[in-house]
Each structure stands twice: as structure tokens, then as C-alpha cells.
C-alpha positions as semicolon CSV with decimal commas, in nm:
position;residue;x (nm);y (nm);z (nm)
1;M;1,378;-1,235;2,119
2;K;1,486;-1,589;2,192
3;K;1,827;-1,500;2,211
4;T;1,736;-1,229;2,458
5;I;1,544;-1,432;2,687
6;T;1,827;-1,703;2,662
7;V;2,096;-1,433;2,755
8;S;1,879;-1,314;3,044
9;I;1,839;-1,652;3,186
10;I;2,199;-1,723;3,170
11;V;2,283;-1,394;3,336
12;I;2,046;-1,473;3,626
13;L;2,174;-1,808;3,679
14;G;2,545;-1,707;3,661
15;I;2,456;-1,430;3,950
16;T;2,300;-1,695;4,165
17;V;2,571;-1,930;4,103
18;L;2,841;-1,681;4,205
19;D;2,639;-1,549;4,497
20;Y;2,548;-1,920;4,649
21;L;2,912;-2,050;4,578
22;N;3,051;-1,734;4,739
23;L;3,306;-1,734;4,467
24;P;3,370;-1,372;4,501
25;S;3,518;-1,452;4,859
26;S;3,709;-1,745;4,715
27;F;3,886;-1,569;4,452
28;M;3,895;-1,206;4,512
29;G;3,939;-1,237;4,891
30;L;3,594;-1,026;4,959
31;K;3,420;-1,123;5,275
32;M;3,062;-1,209;5,139
33;F;2,855;-1,430;5,367
34;N;2,509;-1,357;5,295
35;M;2,347;-1,304;4,942
36;N;2,275;-0,950;4,853
37;W;1,901;-0,958;4,781
38;D;1,861;-0,584;4,695
39;F;2,133;-0,605;4,454
40;Y;1,977;-0,910;4,300
41;I;1,634;-0,793;4,282
42;G;1,750;-0,470;4,128
43;I;1,934;-0,672;3,835
44;L;1,644;-0,883;3,802
45;N;1,413;-0,546;3,770
46;I;1,644;-0,433;3,500
47;I;1,668;-0,742;3,306
48;A;1,278;-0,774;3,328
49;V;1,226;-0,405;3,206
50;L;1,472;-0,477;2,923
51;V;1,326;-0,813;2,820
52;M;0,963;-0,640;2,834
53;Y;1,086;-0,343;2,618
54;V;1,244;-0,577;2,358
55;I;0,902;-0,792;2,345
56;T;0,690;-0,508;2,297
57;Y;0,904;-0,346;2,060
58;K;0,906;-0,645;1,821
59;T;0,566;-0,702;1,849
60;L;0,480;-0,351;1,767
61;D;0,729;-0,345;1,476
62;K;0,560;-0,650;1,336
63;R;0,229;-0,493;1,333
64;A;0,348;-0,159;1,207
65;I;0,518;-0,384;0,936
66;K;0,206;-0,553;0,855
67;R;-0,015;-0,265;0,871
68;E;0,209;-0,060;0,587
69;K;0,251;-0,388;0,342
70;N;-0,157;-0,401;0,375
71;K;-0,172;-0,030;0,287
72;Y;0,071;-0,075;-0,017
73;E;-0,130;-0,389;-0,135
74;I;-0,473;-0,191;-0,110
75;S;-0,311;0,105;-0,333
76;I;-0,180;-0,158;-0,588
77;M;-0,511;-0,305;-0,596
78;L;-0,708;0,024;-0,607
79;I;-0,501;0,136;-0,905
80;K;-0,506;-0,175;-1,080
81;D;-0,887;-0,183;-1,050
82;C;-0,918;0,147;-1,195
83;Y;-0,715;0,036;-1,492
84;K;-0,917;-0,265;-1,548
85;E;-1,232;-0,032;-1,507
86;C;-1,102;0,201;-1,819
87;H;-1,058;-0,130;-1,997
88;S;-1,413;-0,216;-1,943
89;Y;-1,546;0,140;-2,023
90;I;-1,346;0,146;-2,360
91;N;-1,505;-0,185;-2,444
92;F;-1,840;-0,059;-2,371
93;L;-1,819;0,282;-2,551
94;N;-1,877;0,058;-2,889
95;Q;-2,031;0,162;-3,179
96;E;-2,367;0,062;-3,091
97;T;-2,372;0,185;-2,753
98;V;-2,259;0,531;-2,825
99;E;-2,490;0,604;-3,120
100;K;-2,796;0,425;-2,996
101;Y;-2,782;0,525;-2,617
102;I;-2,545;0,821;-2,546
103;V;-2,553;1,045;-2,830
104;P;-2,913;1,079;-2,851
105;K;-2,926;1,184;-2,459
106;I;-2,628;1,454;-2,545
107;D;-2,743;1,797;-2,617
108;F;-2,449;1,922;-2,817
109;D;-2,575;2,293;-2,790
110;S;-2,486;2,292;-2,414
111;A;-2,150;2,360;-2,288
112;E;-2,194;2,093;-2,004
113;H;-2,243;1,755;-2,084
114;K;-2,327;1,542;-1,774
115;I;-2,330;1,214;-1,949
116;I;-1,981;1,238;-2,076
117;S;-1,859;1,392;-1,728
118;N;-1,999;1,100;-1,564
119;L;-1,845;0,838;-1,799
120;Q;-1,516;1,023;-1,765
121;N;-1,498;1,014;-1,402
122;A;-1,649;0,664;-1,345
123;P;-1,317;0,434;-1,343
124;F;-1,163;0,684;-1,078
125;E;-1,404;0,690;-0,808
126;N;-1,173;0,568;-0,564
127;E;-0,922;0,878;-0,632
128;S;-0,959;1,036;-0,304
129;I;-0,846;0,695;-0,120
130;I;-0,567;0,672;-0,375
131;M;-0,462;1,020;-0,296
132;D;-0,452;0,965;0,082
133;L;-0,267;0,672;0,005
134;V;-0,010;0,877;-0,181
135;K;0,014;1,151;0,094
136;D;0,100;0,835;0,319
137;G;0,399;0,734;0,071
138;Q;0,245;0,425;0,007
139;I;0,253;0,492;-0,404
140;A;0,561;0,576;-0,575
141;K;0,580;0,894;-0,760
142;S;0,636;0,668;-1,095
143;Q;0,307;0,489;-1,043
144;I;0,079;0,804;-0,949
145;A;0,240;0,970;-1,264
146;G;0,122;0,689;-1,482
147;Y;-0,229;0,694;-1,307
148;F;-0,275;1,061;-1,394
149;D;-0,152;0,994;-1,747
150;V;-0,418;0,735;-1,803
151;K;-0,682;0,961;-1,642
152;K;-0,593;1,236;-1,882
153;K;-0,595;1,005;-2,185
154;F;-0,916;0,815;-2,082
155;R;-1,117;1,167;-2,037
156;Q;-0,977;1,270;-2,392
157;Y;-1,082;0,940;-2,528
158;V;-1,427;0,950;-2,365
159;N;-1,482;1,310;-2,492
160;M;-1,373;1,253;-2,843
161;R;-1,549;0,918;-2,856
162;I;-1,875;1,062;-2,805
163;T;-1,849;1,416;-2,961
164;M;-1,680;1,273;-3,283
165;F;-1,878;0,952;-3,263
166;D;-1,875;0,942;-3,647
167;G;-1,522;1,002;-3,681
168;S;-1,356;0,698;-3,597
169;H;-1,024;0,850;-3,756
170;I;-1,004;1,069;-3,463
171;Y;-1,116;0,857;-3,151
172;E;-0,958;0,531;-3,265
173;P;-0,582;0,637;-3,272
174;L;-0,677;0,760;-2,910
175;R;-0,813;0,419;-2,810
176;I;-0,523;0,248;-2,952
177;E;-0,291;0,462;-2,754
178;L;-0,483;0,461;-2,432
179;S;-0,517;0,075;-2,430
180;H;-0,151;0,048;-2,465
181;L;-0,065;0,272;-2,194
182;I;-0,317;0,103;-1,946
183;D;-0,170;-0,260;-2,059
184;S;0,187;-0,083;-1,977
185;E;0,074;0,050;-1,650
186;I;-0,091;-0,294;-1,529
187;E;0,249;-0,465;-1,656
188;K;0,450;-0,223;-1,435
189;I;0,225;-0,299;-1,134
190;D;0,232;-0,671;-1,191
191;M;0,624;-0,662;-1,209
192;L;0,613;-0,428;-0,854
193;I;0,405;-0,729;-0,696
194;Q;0,647;-1,006;-0,820
195;E;0,935;-0,834;-0,652
């Protein structure tokens, strides 16, 4: 931008000096005795329009870049928070909590378990916002694939953790696999942030 303004000033001064000293008459043999104000004002108008265009374009471009960066950072933050929330729910679903507070409230004869469904969906409450950012192109395909993989495995773990509450040989391998997957996805996000 400074370069554009500097070039514009040099062009204006150059035209003024050429016209004032009447150099076209001296070197080229042209008979020019008065300043051609119409031509000069036309050149100034063109230069002013070009300078305004460049300034506006650069300002809008900076804002667009800042807005896109902000969207990207929000998308990363939302996904990372979702993963941290998954970890906290894994820790929450310990033996005491499941056996004393959750299992007694479950009707195992029913086809629909509202408590299980609520626990399965709790860490993913911002999914609609995340999907909007996916549509906007802020989240890479690999990131959203990892997100859905974590969601699938988390839902599976919560279901098995509660329905098979006394079968640690069933839900414990799922917990370990899920924890490793979440840690791996968080590590990928941290590597993206550092780039």
C-alpha cells in the first residue's frame, strides 16, 4: 500500500514538473504554453480511484483472512473440547457411579434408554455448529472423520459400560481403545495448531 501511494505521488509530481517546466515544448518541439488542467485532473481522478481501490481491497482482504482464521480456530476449539468432554465422561462412568446411580434408574426391559442416550450425546452438544463449519470448509476431511470415529466409539462404550456394567472384560477394552483414539485425535489437532 505504501508502495502504491509513493508511486502515485511520484507520477503526480512528475506530470506537474513536466507541465510546469514545459519540457514537452523544449525537447519534442510541441507548442504547449498553458497547463492542461482537464488532462491533469483526469489523471489525478484515475490515480485517486486506483489508490482507493487498492486500499479498500487490502482492508477487506485482511478482514476476510482474519474472519476465516477465527472460524478455523473456533472449529478446532469445539472439536478439542468435545474430546476433553468425552474423557471426562469416561472418568465419570466409574464403577461406583454406574452401579449406584445409573443402573438402578435403567429399565432394561424397555427398548429405549433415555439415560444412556443422554450420556451418549452429551459431549457432542455442539455438533450442529461443527457441521456448519464443515460445510464452510473450515474442518478438514480427516478431522471430521476422526470426530465421527470418536463419536461412534464413545456411544458404543457408553452403551456397553451401562448395559454390561458387571462385565469389565467387555467394556474395559472399549474404554482403552476409545481413550487411545481420543488422545490420538487431540495430538493431531495440537500438531495442526503448531503449524
